[in-house]
Coordinates of C-alpha atoms in Angstrom, one line a residue:
M22 CA -4.3 -9.4 -6.3
P23 CA -4.7 -6.3 -4.3
L24 CA -4.2 -3.4 -6.2
V25 CA -2.0 -0.7 -4.3
R26 CA -2.0 3.0 -4.6
I27 CA 0.6 4.8 -3.3
D28 CA 0.9 8.7 -2.9
L29 CA 3.6 11.0 -1.6
V30 CA 5.8 14.0 -2.2
R31 CA 8.1 14.4 -5.1
G32 CA 11.7 14.3 -4.1
R33 CA 12.7 10.5 -3.6
D34 CA 15.4 9.3 -5.3
P35 CA 14.5 6.0 -8.0
E36 CA 16.4 3.9 -5.5
Q37 CA 14.9 5.2 -2.4
L38 CA 11.2 5.0 -4.0
R39 CA 12.1 1.4 -5.2
T40 CA 13.0 0.7 -1.6
L41 CA 9.3 1.8 -0.8
L42 CA 7.7 0.2 -3.4
D43 CA 9.4 -3.6 -2.8
T44 CA 9.0 -2.7 1.1
V45 CA 5.2 -2.5 0.9
H46 CA 4.6 -5.4 -1.8
E47 CA 6.4 -7.8 1.0
A48 CA 4.5 -6.3 4.1
M49 CA 1.7 -7.3 1.8
V50 CA 2.4 -10.4 1.0
A51 CA 3.5 -11.5 4.9
A52 CA 0.5 -9.9 6.1
F53 CA -2.3 -11.2 3.3
G54 CA -0.6 -14.7 2.2
V55 CA -1.0 -14.0 -1.2
P56 CA 1.8 -14.9 -3.9
E57 CA 4.7 -12.8 -4.5
T58 CA 3.8 -12.6 -8.4
D59 CA 0.3 -10.3 -7.3
R60 CA 1.8 -7.0 -7.9
Y61 CA 0.2 -4.3 -8.7
Q62 CA 1.2 -1.0 -7.6
V63 CA 0.5 2.6 -8.8
L64 CA 3.1 5.3 -7.6
T65 CA 2.0 9.4 -7.9
Q66 CA 4.4 11.9 -6.9
H67 CA 3.0 15.2 -5.9
E68 CA 4.5 18.6 -5.6
P69 CA 4.6 19.6 -2.1
G70 CA 1.5 21.4 -0.9
D71 CA -0.4 19.2 -3.2
L72 CA -0.6 16.1 -0.8
I73 CA -2.6 17.1 2.5
A74 CA -3.6 14.7 5.4
L75 CA -4.0 15.9 8.5
D76 CA -3.6 14.2 12.0
T77 CA -7.6 14.0 12.7
D78 CA -6.8 15.0 15.9
L79 CA -4.5 12.0 17.2
G80 CA -1.4 14.2 17.9
F81 CA 0.8 13.1 15.1
A82 CA 3.3 15.4 13.5
R83 CA 3.5 15.3 9.7
T84 CA 6.2 16.0 7.4
D85 CA 6.4 15.8 3.5
D86 CA 8.3 12.4 3.9
L87 CA 4.3 11.2 4.0
V88 CA 3.3 8.4 2.4
L89 CA -0.3 7.2 1.5
L90 CA -1.2 3.7 0.9
Q91 CA -4.8 2.5 -0.7
F92 CA -4.6 -0.9 -1.2
T93 CA -8.1 -2.7 -2.5
S94 CA -8.6 -6.3 -2.3
R95 CA -10.9 -8.8 -1.5
E96 CA -11.9 -9.2 1.5
R97 CA -9.3 -9.5 4.2
T98 CA -9.6 -10.4 8.3
D99 CA -9.3 -7.8 10.7
E100 CA -6.2 -9.8 11.9
A101 CA -4.6 -9.7 8.5
K102 CA -5.3 -6.0 7.9
T103 CA -4.1 -5.0 11.4
E104 CA -1.0 -7.3 10.7
L105 CA -0.8 -5.4 7.3
Y106 CA -0.7 -2.0 9.1
R107 CA 2.2 -3.1 11.8
R108 CA 4.4 -4.7 9.2
L109 CA 4.1 -1.2 7.1
A110 CA 4.8 0.5 10.2
V111 CA 8.0 -1.1 11.0
D112 CA 9.3 -2.5 8.1
L113 CA 8.9 1.0 6.5
H114 CA 10.9 3.0 9.5
E115 CA 13.3 0.2 9.6
R116 CA 14.2 0.3 5.8
C117 CA 12.7 3.9 4.0
G118 CA 13.4 6.0 7.3
L119 CA 9.9 6.6 7.3
A120 CA 8.3 8.2 10.7
P121 CA 5.6 5.8 11.4
S122 CA 3.4 9.1 11.9
D123 CA 4.1 9.9 8.4
L124 CA 2.0 6.5 7.4
V125 CA -1.4 6.6 6.0
V126 CA -2.9 3.2 4.9
T127 CA -6.5 2.7 4.0
L128 CA -8.0 -0.6 2.5
V129 CA -11.0 -0.5 0.1
E130 CA -12.8 -3.8 -0.1
N131 CA -14.6 -5.7 -3.1
G132 CA -15.6 -8.8 -4.4
P133 CA -14.4 -11.2 -7.2
A134 CA -16.5 -9.8 -9.5
D135 CA -14.7 -6.6 -9.3
W136 CA -11.6 -7.8 -11.0
S137 CA -10.5 -8.5 -14.6
F138 CA -6.8 -9.4 -14.9
G139 CA -7.1 -9.3 -18.7
G140 CA -8.9 -10.6 -21.7
G141 CA -12.0 -8.7 -20.8
V142 CA -12.9 -12.3 -18.2
A143 CA -13.4 -12.0 -14.3
Q144 CA -11.0 -14.5 -13.7
F145 CA -12.2 -14.8 -10.0
V146 CA -15.7 -15.5 -11.2
T147 CA -14.7 -18.0 -14.0
G148 CA -12.5 -20.0 -11.7
D149 CA -9.5 -19.3 -13.8
L150 CA -8.0 -17.9 -10.5

């Protein structure tokens, strides 16, 4: 059920993109305990120079490998969020070669009435989900 928006600089090949998408999904499933079939991802590729993420004075060295992830999800515990951030940094580094300093993650929470998966119905409200 989480919706994941993935922003990155254009230049990765289709196999690299698929590995990145799969890795993000697997980390989310493990950290949040959602079913594997809850997969909603939007990938946007930007031209070099169109994606800017400074280091907020934390000393991170950013490169054009930068990946910004925005999760829209129902409320999650601080422990689940922390586990998601940790898994993403470790797994994306291991599987995609992404430096942890090139990963920015944000989570936007919403409620049951904020989702409709089709048919004009709020399935969490109606009890269908």
